[in-house]
GROMACS .gro file of C-alpha atoms in nm:
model
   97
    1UNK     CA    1   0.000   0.000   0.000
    2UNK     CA    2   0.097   0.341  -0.082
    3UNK     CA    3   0.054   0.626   0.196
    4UNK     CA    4   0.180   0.961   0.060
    5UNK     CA    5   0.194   1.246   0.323
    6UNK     CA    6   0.011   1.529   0.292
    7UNK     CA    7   0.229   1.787   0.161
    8UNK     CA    8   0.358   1.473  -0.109
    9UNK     CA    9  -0.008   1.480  -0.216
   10UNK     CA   10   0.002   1.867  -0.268
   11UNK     CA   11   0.290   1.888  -0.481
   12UNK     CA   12   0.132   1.611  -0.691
   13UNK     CA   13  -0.166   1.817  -0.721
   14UNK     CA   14   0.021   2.111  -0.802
   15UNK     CA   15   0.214   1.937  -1.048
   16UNK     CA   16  -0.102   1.830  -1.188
   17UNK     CA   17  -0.233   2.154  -1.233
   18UNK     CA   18   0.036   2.297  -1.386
   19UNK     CA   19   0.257   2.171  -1.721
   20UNK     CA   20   0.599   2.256  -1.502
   21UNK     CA   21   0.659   2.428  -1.163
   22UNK     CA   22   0.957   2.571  -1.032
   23UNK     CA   23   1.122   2.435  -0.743
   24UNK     CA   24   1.108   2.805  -0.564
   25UNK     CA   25   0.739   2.764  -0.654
   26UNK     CA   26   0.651   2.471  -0.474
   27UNK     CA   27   0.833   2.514  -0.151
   28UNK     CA   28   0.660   2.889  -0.135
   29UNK     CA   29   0.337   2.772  -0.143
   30UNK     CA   30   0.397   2.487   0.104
   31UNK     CA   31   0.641   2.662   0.319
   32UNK     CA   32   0.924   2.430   0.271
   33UNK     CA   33   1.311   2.452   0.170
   34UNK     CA   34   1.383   2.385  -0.193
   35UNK     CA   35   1.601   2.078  -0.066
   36UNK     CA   36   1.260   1.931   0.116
   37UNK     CA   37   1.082   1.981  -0.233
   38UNK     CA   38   1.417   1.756  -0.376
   39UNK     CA   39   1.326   1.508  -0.106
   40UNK     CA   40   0.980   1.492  -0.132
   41UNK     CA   41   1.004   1.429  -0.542
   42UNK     CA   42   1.262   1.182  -0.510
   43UNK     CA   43   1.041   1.011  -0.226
   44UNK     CA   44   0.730   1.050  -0.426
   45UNK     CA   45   0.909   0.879  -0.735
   46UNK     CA   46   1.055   0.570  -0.570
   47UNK     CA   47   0.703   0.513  -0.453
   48UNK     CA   48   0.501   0.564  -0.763
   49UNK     CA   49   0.731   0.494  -1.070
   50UNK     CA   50   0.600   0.120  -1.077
   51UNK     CA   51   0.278   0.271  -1.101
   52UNK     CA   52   0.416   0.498  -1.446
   53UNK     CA   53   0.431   0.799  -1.218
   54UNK     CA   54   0.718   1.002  -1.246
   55UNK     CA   55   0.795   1.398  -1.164
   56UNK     CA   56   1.085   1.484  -1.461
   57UNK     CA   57   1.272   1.799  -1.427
   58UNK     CA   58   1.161   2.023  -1.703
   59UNK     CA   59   1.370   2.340  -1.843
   60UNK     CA   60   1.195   2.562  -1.533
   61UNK     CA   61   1.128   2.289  -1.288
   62UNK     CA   62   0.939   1.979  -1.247
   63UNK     CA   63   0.659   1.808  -1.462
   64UNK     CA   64   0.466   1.554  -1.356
   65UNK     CA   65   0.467   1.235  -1.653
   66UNK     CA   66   0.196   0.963  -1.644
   67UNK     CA   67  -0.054   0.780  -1.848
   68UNK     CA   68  -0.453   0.761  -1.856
   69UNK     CA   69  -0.470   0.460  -1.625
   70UNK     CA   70  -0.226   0.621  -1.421
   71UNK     CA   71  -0.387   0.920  -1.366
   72UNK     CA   72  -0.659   0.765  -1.256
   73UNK     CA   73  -0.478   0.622  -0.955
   74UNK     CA   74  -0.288   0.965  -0.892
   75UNK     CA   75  -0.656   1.090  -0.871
   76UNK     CA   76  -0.806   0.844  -0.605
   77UNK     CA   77  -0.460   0.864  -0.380
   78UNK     CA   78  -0.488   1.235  -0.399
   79UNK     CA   79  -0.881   1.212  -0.255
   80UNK     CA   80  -0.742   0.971   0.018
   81UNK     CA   81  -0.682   1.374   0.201
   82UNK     CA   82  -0.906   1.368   0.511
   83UNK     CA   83  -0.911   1.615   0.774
   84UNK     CA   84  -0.643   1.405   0.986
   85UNK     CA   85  -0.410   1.463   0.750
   86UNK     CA   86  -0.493   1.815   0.771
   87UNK     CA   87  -0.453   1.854   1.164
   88UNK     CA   88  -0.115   1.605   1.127
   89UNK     CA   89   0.046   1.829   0.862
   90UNK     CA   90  -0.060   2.161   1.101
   91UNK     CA   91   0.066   2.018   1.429
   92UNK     CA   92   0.387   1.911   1.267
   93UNK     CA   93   0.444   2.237   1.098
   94UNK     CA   94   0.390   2.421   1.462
   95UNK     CA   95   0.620   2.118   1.629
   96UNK     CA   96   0.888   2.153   1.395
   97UNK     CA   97   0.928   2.492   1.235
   0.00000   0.00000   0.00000
């Protein structure tokens, strides 16, 4: 089984909302170093490349690459987000600043 954290399942969205983000991008709107975005894509890639999930760099950042039947289980991980998740990602971002 697969369990992606919450801010994992933002950048995905993100990615998927966008053709290619910047680095400096994504860690502004979550509030996170540029080396925890590096992390977090190289995490999220070891976990879903045998799924045909990958985030590529592109020339200003990172794309996200997948097929139809892939996107399809992107989609349902990404609507796993309950409000735990939520109140874990909040209480760990007070915890550790």
């Amino acid at each position: 089984m697969i369990t992606l954290k919450f801010r994992e399942k933002e950048i995905i969205r993100l990615l998927l909302s966008q053709k290619c983000i910047s680095g400096i991008t994504l860690a502004t709107d979550l509030n996170v170093s540029t080396r925890t975005i590096r992390n977090d894509v190289a995490k999220i890639n070891s976990l879903l490349t045998q799924y045909n999930i990958t985030i590529n760099s592109c020339k200003s950042g990172y794309s996200l690459s997948y097929d139809n039947e892939s996107k399809s289980f992107l989609i349902s991980k990404l609507e796993e987000i309950n409000s735990n998740d939520f109140a874990c990602e909040i209480i760990s971002s007070l915890v550790d600043p």
